[in-house]
PDB file of C-alpha atoms in Angstrom:
ATOM      1  CA  LYS A   1      -5.836  24.268   6.673  1.00  0.00           C
ATOM      2  CA  ALA A   2      -4.275  21.282   8.380  1.00  0.00           C
ATOM      3  CA  GLY A   3      -0.576  21.202   8.651  1.00  0.00           C
ATOM      4  CA  VAL A   4       1.916  18.405   7.702  1.00  0.00           C
ATOM      5  CA  THR A   5       1.310  15.298   9.746  1.00  0.00           C
ATOM      6  CA  GLN A   6       3.727  12.438  10.337  1.00  0.00           C
ATOM      7  CA  THR A   7       3.160   9.111  11.838  1.00  0.00           C
ATOM      8  CA  PRO A   8       4.269   7.456  13.941  1.00  0.00           C
ATOM      9  CA  ARG A   9       5.898  10.179  16.179  1.00  0.00           C
ATOM     10  CA  TYR A  10       8.195   7.802  17.968  1.00  0.00           C
ATOM     11  CA  LEU A  11       9.618   4.428  17.045  1.00  0.00           C
ATOM     12  CA  ILE A  12      12.047   2.019  18.640  1.00  0.00           C
ATOM     13  CA  LYS A  13      13.566  -0.686  16.447  1.00  0.00           C
ATOM     14  CA  THR A  14      16.472  -3.031  16.657  1.00  0.00           C
ATOM     15  CA  ARG A  15      19.270  -3.397  14.194  1.00  0.00           C
ATOM     16  CA  GLY A  16      18.599  -5.256  11.060  1.00  0.00           C
ATOM     17  CA  GLN A  17      14.806  -4.447  11.145  1.00  0.00           C
ATOM     18  CA  GLN A  18      13.114  -2.232   8.639  1.00  0.00           C
ATOM     19  CA  VAL A  19      10.836   0.724   9.238  1.00  0.00           C
ATOM     20  CA  THR A  20       8.219   2.699   7.282  1.00  0.00           C
ATOM     21  CA  LEU A  21       7.378   6.204   8.005  1.00  0.00           C
ATOM     22  CA  SER A  22       4.466   8.161   6.793  1.00  0.00           C
ATOM     23  CA  CYS A  23       3.870  11.860   5.855  1.00  0.00           C
ATOM     24  CA  SER A  24       0.717  13.610   4.897  1.00  0.00           C
ATOM     25  CA  PRO A  25       1.367  16.963   3.268  1.00  0.00           C
ATOM     26  CA  ILE A  26      -0.697  20.141   3.331  1.00  0.00           C
ATOM     27  CA  SER A  27      -3.661  19.716   1.091  1.00  0.00           C
ATOM     28  CA  GLY A  28      -2.774  20.840  -2.450  1.00  0.00           C
ATOM     29  CA  HIS A  29       0.943  20.523  -1.942  1.00  0.00           C
ATOM     30  CA  ARG A  30       2.522  18.105  -4.410  1.00  0.00           C
ATOM     31  CA  SER A  31       6.112  18.315  -3.309  1.00  0.00           C
ATOM     32  CA  VAL A  32       7.166  16.261  -0.267  1.00  0.00           C
ATOM     33  CA  SER A  33      10.754  16.200   0.860  1.00  0.00           C
ATOM     34  CA  TRP A  34      12.317  13.992   3.620  1.00  0.00           C
ATOM     35  CA  TYR A  35      15.209  14.932   5.904  1.00  0.00           C
ATOM     36  CA  GLN A  36      17.310  13.233   8.519  1.00  0.00           C
ATOM     37  CA  GLN A  37      18.360  15.373  11.560  1.00  0.00           C
ATOM     38  CA  THR A  38      20.700  14.004  14.213  1.00  0.00           C
ATOM     39  CA  PRO A  39      21.735  15.860  17.419  1.00  0.00           C
ATOM     40  CA  GLY A  40      23.692  18.941  16.640  1.00  0.00           C
ATOM     41  CA  GLN A  41      23.387  18.351  12.903  1.00  0.00           C
ATOM     42  CA  GLY A  42      21.647  20.213  10.241  1.00  0.00           C
ATOM     43  CA  LEU A  43      19.035  18.812   8.059  1.00  0.00           C
ATOM     44  CA  GLN A  44      20.383  16.136   5.700  1.00  0.00           C
ATOM     45  CA  PHE A  45      18.298  15.911   2.515  1.00  0.00           C
ATOM     46  CA  LEU A  46      17.105  12.470   1.711  1.00  0.00           C
ATOM     47  CA  PHE A  47      14.832  12.836  -1.227  1.00  0.00           C
ATOM     48  CA  GLU A  48      11.953  14.821  -2.730  1.00  0.00           C
ATOM     49  CA  TYR A  49       8.925  13.468  -4.407  1.00  0.00           C
ATOM     50  CA  PHE A  50       6.701  15.434  -6.741  1.00  0.00           C
ATOM     51  CA  SER A  51       3.389  14.087  -8.263  1.00  0.00           C
ATOM     52  CA  GLU A  52       4.380  10.456  -7.451  1.00  0.00           C
ATOM     53  CA  THR A  53       7.897  10.800  -8.979  1.00  0.00           C
ATOM     54  CA  GLN A  54      11.177  11.078  -7.089  1.00  0.00           C
ATOM     55  CA  ARG A  55      12.546  14.338  -8.288  1.00  0.00           C
ATOM     56  CA  ASN A  56      15.955  14.390  -6.559  1.00  0.00           C
ATOM     57  CA  LYS A  57      17.823  12.557  -3.919  1.00  0.00           C
ATOM     58  CA  GLY A  58      20.577  13.142  -1.360  1.00  0.00           C
ATOM     59  CA  ASN A  59      23.610  11.088  -0.514  1.00  0.00           C
ATOM     60  CA  PHE A  60      22.153   8.268   1.416  1.00  0.00           C
ATOM     61  CA  PRO A  61      22.604   4.585   0.837  1.00  0.00           C
ATOM     62  CA  GLY A  62      20.002   2.557  -1.050  1.00  0.00           C
ATOM     63  CA  ARG A  63      18.656   1.249   2.246  1.00  0.00           C
ATOM     64  CA  PHE A  64      16.698   4.506   2.344  1.00  0.00           C
ATOM     65  CA  SER A  65      13.780   4.610  -0.072  1.00  0.00           C
ATOM     66  CA  GLY A  66      10.529   6.347  -0.509  1.00  0.00           C
ATOM     67  CA  ARG A  67       7.365   6.654  -2.508  1.00  0.00           C
ATOM     68  CA  GLN A  68       4.514   9.083  -3.079  1.00  0.00           C
ATOM     69  CA  PHE A  69       0.872   8.199  -3.654  1.00  0.00           C
ATOM     70  CA  SER A  70      -1.594   9.840  -5.923  1.00  0.00           C
ATOM     71  CA  ASN A  71      -2.995  11.868  -2.986  1.00  0.00           C
ATOM     72  CA  SER A  72       0.571  13.221  -2.331  1.00  0.00           C
ATOM     73  CA  ARG A  73       0.938  11.275   0.833  1.00  0.00           C
ATOM     74  CA  SER A  74       4.505   9.902   1.083  1.00  0.00           C
ATOM     75  CA  GLU A  75       6.195   7.058   2.831  1.00  0.00           C
ATOM     76  CA  MET A  76       9.886   6.496   3.463  1.00  0.00           C
ATOM     77  CA  ASN A  77      11.359   3.185   4.217  1.00  0.00           C
ATOM     78  CA  VAL A  78      14.631   2.253   5.868  1.00  0.00           C
ATOM     79  CA  SER A  79      15.753  -1.369   5.508  1.00  0.00           C
ATOM     80  CA  THR A  80      18.438  -3.208   7.497  1.00  0.00           C
ATOM     81  CA  LEU A  81      18.468  -0.636  10.270  1.00  0.00           C
ATOM     82  CA  GLU A  82      21.831   0.446  11.742  1.00  0.00           C
ATOM     83  CA  LEU A  83      22.509   2.186  15.006  1.00  0.00           C
ATOM     84  CA  GLY A  84      23.524   5.292  13.139  1.00  0.00           C
ATOM     85  CA  ASP A  85      20.043   5.668  11.651  1.00  0.00           C
ATOM     86  CA  SER A  86      18.805   6.783  14.967  1.00  0.00           C
ATOM     87  CA  ALA A  87      17.574  10.395  14.194  1.00  0.00           C
ATOM     88  CA  LEU A  88      14.632  12.687  13.786  1.00  0.00           C
ATOM     89  CA  TYR A  89      13.156  12.127  10.382  1.00  0.00           C
ATOM     90  CA  LEU A  90      11.288  15.194   9.102  1.00  0.00           C
ATOM     91  CA  CYS A  91       9.088  15.598   6.077  1.00  0.00           C
ATOM     92  CA  ALA A  92       8.213  18.951   4.487  1.00  0.00           C
ATOM     93  CA  SER A  93       5.800  19.910   1.953  1.00  0.00           C
ATOM     94  CA  ALA A  94       5.742  22.764  -0.551  1.00  0.00           C
ATOM     95  CA  GLY A  95       3.210  24.329  -2.809  1.00  0.00           C
ATOM     96  CA  ASP A  96       3.743  24.943  -6.482  1.00  0.00           C
ATOM     97  CA  SER A  97       3.658  28.724  -6.122  1.00  0.00           C
ATOM     98  CA  SER A  98       5.754  28.823  -3.009  1.00  0.00           C
ATOM     99  CA  TYR A  99       8.248  26.127  -3.638  1.00  0.00           C
ATOM    100  CA  ASN A 100      11.040  27.775  -1.511  1.00  0.00           C
ATOM    101  CA  GLU A 101       8.843  27.854   1.501  1.00  0.00           C
ATOM    102  CA  GLN A 102       8.694  24.412   3.016  1.00  0.00           C
ATOM    103  CA  PHE A 103       6.205  23.387   5.738  1.00  0.00           C
ATOM    104  CA  PHE A 104       7.587  20.813   8.123  1.00  0.00           C
ATOM    105  CA  GLY A 105       5.822  18.150  10.039  1.00  0.00           C
ATOM    106  CA  PRO A 106       6.611  17.384  13.640  1.00  0.00           C
ATOM    107  CA  GLY A 107       8.945  14.499  12.639  1.00  0.00           C
ATOM    108  CA  THR A 108       9.289  10.879  13.607  1.00  0.00           C
ATOM    109  CA  ARG A 109      11.941  10.230  16.210  1.00  0.00           C
ATOM    110  CA  LEU A 110      13.541   6.806  15.348  1.00  0.00           C
ATOM    111  CA  THR A 111      15.671   5.036  17.897  1.00  0.00           C
ATOM    112  CA  VAL A 112      17.598   1.924  16.765  1.00  0.00           C
ATOM    113  CA  LEU A 113      18.818  -0.344  19.517  1.00  0.00           C
TER     114      LEU A 113
ATOM    115  CA  GLY B   1      26.686  20.941  -5.631  1.00  0.00           C
ATOM    116  CA  GLN B   2      25.788  23.319  -2.824  1.00  0.00           C
ATOM    117  CA  SER B   3      27.278  24.031   0.511  1.00  0.00           C
ATOM    118  CA  LEU B   4      26.253  26.685   3.102  1.00  0.00           C
ATOM    119  CA  GLU B   5      28.290  27.813   6.023  1.00  0.00           C
ATOM    120  CA  GLN B   6      26.868  29.436   9.178  1.00  0.00           C
ATOM    121  CA  PRO B   7      28.417  30.188  12.568  1.00  0.00           C
ATOM    122  CA  SER B   8      27.531  27.365  14.983  1.00  0.00           C
ATOM    123  CA  GLU B   9      26.619  29.528  17.927  1.00  0.00           C
ATOM    124  CA  VAL B  10      25.673  33.169  18.669  1.00  0.00           C
ATOM    125  CA  THR B  11      24.883  34.696  22.061  1.00  0.00           C
ATOM    126  CA  ALA B  12      23.114  38.037  22.560  1.00  0.00           C
ATOM    127  CA  VAL B  13      21.175  39.788  25.258  1.00  0.00           C
ATOM    128  CA  GLU B  14      17.468  40.479  25.352  1.00  0.00           C
ATOM    129  CA  GLY B  15      16.579  43.664  23.414  1.00  0.00           C
ATOM    130  CA  ALA B  16      19.710  43.604  21.333  1.00  0.00           C
ATOM    131  CA  ILE B  17      20.186  43.094  17.538  1.00  0.00           C
ATOM    132  CA  VAL B  18      21.875  39.970  16.165  1.00  0.00           C
ATOM    133  CA  GLN B  19      23.008  39.028  12.692  1.00  0.00           C
ATOM    134  CA  ILE B  20      23.404  35.431  11.564  1.00  0.00           C
ATOM    135  CA  ASN B  21      25.507  35.117   8.406  1.00  0.00           C
ATOM    136  CA  CYS B  22      25.303  32.513   5.780  1.00  0.00           C
ATOM    137  CA  THR B  23      27.913  32.074   3.022  1.00  0.00           C
ATOM    138  CA  TYR B  24      27.330  29.676   0.280  1.00  0.00           C
ATOM    139  CA  GLN B  25      28.866  27.825  -2.702  1.00  0.00           C
ATOM    140  CA  THR B  26      26.425  26.775  -5.212  1.00  0.00           C
ATOM    141  CA  SER B  27      26.172  26.052  -8.921  1.00  0.00           C
ATOM    142  CA  GLY B  28      22.900  27.749  -9.071  1.00  0.00           C
ATOM    143  CA  PHE B  29      20.000  28.383  -6.798  1.00  0.00           C
ATOM    144  CA  TYR B  30      16.587  30.083  -6.774  1.00  0.00           C
ATOM    145  CA  GLY B  31      17.100  31.997  -3.544  1.00  0.00           C
ATOM    146  CA  LEU B  32      18.017  31.847   0.092  1.00  0.00           C
ATOM    147  CA  SER B  33      15.469  30.760   2.723  1.00  0.00           C
ATOM    148  CA  TRP B  34      15.663  30.928   6.529  1.00  0.00           C
ATOM    149  CA  TYR B  35      14.069  28.557   9.033  1.00  0.00           C
ATOM    150  CA  GLN B  36      13.825  28.644  12.798  1.00  0.00           C
ATOM    151  CA  GLN B  37      13.780  25.491  14.949  1.00  0.00           C
ATOM    152  CA  HIS B  38      13.121  25.444  18.649  1.00  0.00           C
ATOM    153  CA  ASP B  39      14.414  22.553  20.725  1.00  0.00           C
ATOM    154  CA  GLY B  40      12.263  19.505  20.129  1.00  0.00           C
ATOM    155  CA  GLY B  41      10.255  21.276  17.529  1.00  0.00           C
ATOM    156  CA  ALA B  42       9.941  21.278  13.757  1.00  0.00           C
ATOM    157  CA  PRO B  43      11.686  23.893  11.557  1.00  0.00           C
ATOM    158  CA  THR B  44       9.367  26.779  10.643  1.00  0.00           C
ATOM    159  CA  PHE B  45       9.818  29.075   7.687  1.00  0.00           C
ATOM    160  CA  LEU B  46      10.954  32.585   8.426  1.00  0.00           C
ATOM    161  CA  SER B  47      11.831  34.298   5.102  1.00  0.00           C
ATOM    162  CA  TYR B  48      12.866  34.017   1.563  1.00  0.00           C
ATOM    163  CA  ASN B  49      15.141  36.140  -0.649  1.00  0.00           C
ATOM    164  CA  GLY B  50      14.620  35.455  -4.315  1.00  0.00           C
ATOM    165  CA  LEU B  51      16.278  38.664  -5.384  1.00  0.00           C
ATOM    166  CA  ASP B  52      19.252  40.589  -3.975  1.00  0.00           C
ATOM    167  CA  GLY B  53      18.443  43.010  -1.200  1.00  0.00           C
ATOM    168  CA  LEU B  54      16.570  43.175   2.115  1.00  0.00           C
ATOM    169  CA  GLU B  55      13.283  41.491   2.996  1.00  0.00           C
ATOM    170  CA  GLU B  56      11.677  42.664   6.265  1.00  0.00           C
ATOM    171  CA  THR B  57       9.031  40.753   8.220  1.00  0.00           C
ATOM    172  CA  GLY B  58       8.442  42.304  11.663  1.00  0.00           C
ATOM    173  CA  ARG B  59      11.411  42.062  13.851  1.00  0.00           C
ATOM    174  CA  PHE B  60      13.197  39.763  11.385  1.00  0.00           C
ATOM    175  CA  SER B  61      14.995  40.798   8.167  1.00  0.00           C
ATOM    176  CA  SER B  62      16.859  38.850   5.641  1.00  0.00           C
ATOM    177  CA  PHE B  63      19.401  39.981   3.106  1.00  0.00           C
ATOM    178  CA  LEU B  64      20.960  38.375   0.001  1.00  0.00           C
ATOM    179  CA  SER B  65      23.854  39.401  -2.164  1.00  0.00           C
ATOM    180  CA  ARG B  66      24.397  36.934  -5.044  1.00  0.00           C
ATOM    181  CA  SER B  67      27.603  38.748  -6.128  1.00  0.00           C
ATOM    182  CA  ASP B  68      29.122  38.148  -2.653  1.00  0.00           C
ATOM    183  CA  SER B  69      27.617  34.648  -2.219  1.00  0.00           C
ATOM    184  CA  TYR B  70      26.426  35.871   1.168  1.00  0.00           C
ATOM    185  CA  GLY B  71      23.188  36.351   2.983  1.00  0.00           C
ATOM    186  CA  TYR B  72      22.167  37.064   6.614  1.00  0.00           C
ATOM    187  CA  LEU B  73      19.261  37.052   8.925  1.00  0.00           C
ATOM    188  CA  LEU B  74      18.811  39.989  11.126  1.00  0.00           C
ATOM    189  CA  LEU B  75      16.858  39.752  14.388  1.00  0.00           C
ATOM    190  CA  GLN B  76      15.926  42.837  16.225  1.00  0.00           C
ATOM    191  CA  GLU B  77      14.569  43.620  19.685  1.00  0.00           C
ATOM    192  CA  LEU B  78      15.655  40.126  20.748  1.00  0.00           C
ATOM    193  CA  GLN B  79      13.263  38.216  23.077  1.00  0.00           C
ATOM    194  CA  MET B  80      13.961  35.123  25.155  1.00  0.00           C
ATOM    195  CA  LYS B  81      11.659  33.111  22.838  1.00  0.00           C
ATOM    196  CA  ASP B  82      14.049  33.817  19.998  1.00  0.00           C
ATOM    197  CA  SER B  83      16.497  31.347  21.540  1.00  0.00           C
ATOM    198  CA  ALA B  84      16.578  28.628  18.808  1.00  0.00           C
ATOM    199  CA  SER B  85      18.436  27.204  15.944  1.00  0.00           C
ATOM    200  CA  TYR B  86      18.449  29.054  12.693  1.00  0.00           C
ATOM    201  CA  PHE B  87      19.059  27.456   9.321  1.00  0.00           C
ATOM    202  CA  CYS B  88      19.695  28.979   5.903  1.00  0.00           C
ATOM    203  CA  ALA B  89      18.772  26.848   2.901  1.00  0.00           C
ATOM    204  CA  VAL B  90      18.654  26.863  -0.879  1.00  0.00           C
ATOM    205  CA  ARG B  91      17.065  24.934  -3.541  1.00  0.00           C
ATOM    206  CA  SER B  92      19.243  24.074  -6.607  1.00  0.00           C
ATOM    207  CA  SER B  93      18.220  25.575 -10.028  1.00  0.00           C
ATOM    208  CA  THR B  94      20.589  23.068 -11.700  1.00  0.00           C
ATOM    209  CA  ASN B  95      19.631  19.871  -9.869  1.00  0.00           C
ATOM    210  CA  ALA B  96      15.849  19.648 -10.005  1.00  0.00           C
ATOM    211  CA  GLY B  97      15.298  21.731  -6.876  1.00  0.00           C
ATOM    212  CA  LYS B  98      17.444  19.651  -4.571  1.00  0.00           C
ATOM    213  CA  SER B  99      17.382  21.195  -1.100  1.00  0.00           C
ATOM    214  CA  THR B 100      20.458  21.982   0.884  1.00  0.00           C
ATOM    215  CA  PHE B 101      20.420  23.251   4.511  1.00  0.00           C
ATOM    216  CA  GLY B 102      23.274  24.829   6.444  1.00  0.00           C
ATOM    217  CA  ASP B 103      24.281  23.156   9.670  1.00  0.00           C
ATOM    218  CA  GLY B 104      22.422  25.734  11.653  1.00  0.00           C
ATOM    219  CA  THR B 105      23.226  28.547  14.224  1.00  0.00           C
ATOM    220  CA  THR B 106      22.174  28.153  17.785  1.00  0.00           C
ATOM    221  CA  LEU B 107      21.153  31.579  19.150  1.00  0.00           C
ATOM    222  CA  THR B 108      21.059  31.952  22.904  1.00  0.00           C
ATOM    223  CA  VAL B 109      19.346  35.087  24.196  1.00  0.00           C
ATOM    224  CA  LYS B 110      20.265  36.064  27.774  1.00  0.00           C
ATOM    225  CA  PRO B 111      18.334  38.293  30.014  1.00  0.00           C
TER     226      PRO B 111
END
C-alpha cells in the first residue's frame, strides 16, 4: 500500500507569513503525528491527531496548530512565521494494532527568510 | 514527562558490532522503539520492545530493561550503508500516547 505522503516537499516563506502543510497517512491509519526536526536535533513532537481529535500535544506555541479530516488526512498550520521555524516538518502515521510503529513521510522542508 | 538520552556520536569499522544505548526517565510508557534516519531521508522504524528482553531482526537486535530504565540497539556485521542517525523513542502510557524521541546517535561506519 502507498506510504505516507506530504505536500509540499519544499517551501520558502518570509517572516510574518503563515503556512499550511499537508499529510496523507497510510490507508487505514487513524493516528497522525507531526514533528519538527532542525539540523542536529532530534524529533520534537508537535501534536497527534486520532479520528479527527487532537489526542496530545508537545511544547510548542499556539502559532502551531493542526487538524485532521474524516479521511484521516491531516494539516498543520504555522502562523506568524519566525526565522526559527525553519525546519523539516515530518508527519507519521500509525495503525491501531501497531501504535508503536510509526511510518514517516518524506517531510516538508520549510525555510523562513 | 519523558526524557531519553543517547550518545551523540558513535564510530565503528565495517564488519564490527556496535551498541547504541538509550537511557530514559519516564512516568510510564508502552515500550521502546528504534528508528533509523539517513541524511536527507525520513526516519524508518527498526524495532520495538514492549517487554523486557532481546528482540532480533536480522543484523539488528534491540534490548529493553525496565528495571534499569535502559535499552540498546545492537548492530552486527556493520556495513557502510548503516551510517545514519539512530533514534530511540517512547509513547507515554500516562499522557495519551504522547511520543518522545531521543536526540539521536550519529553512527559513522568506516572502511
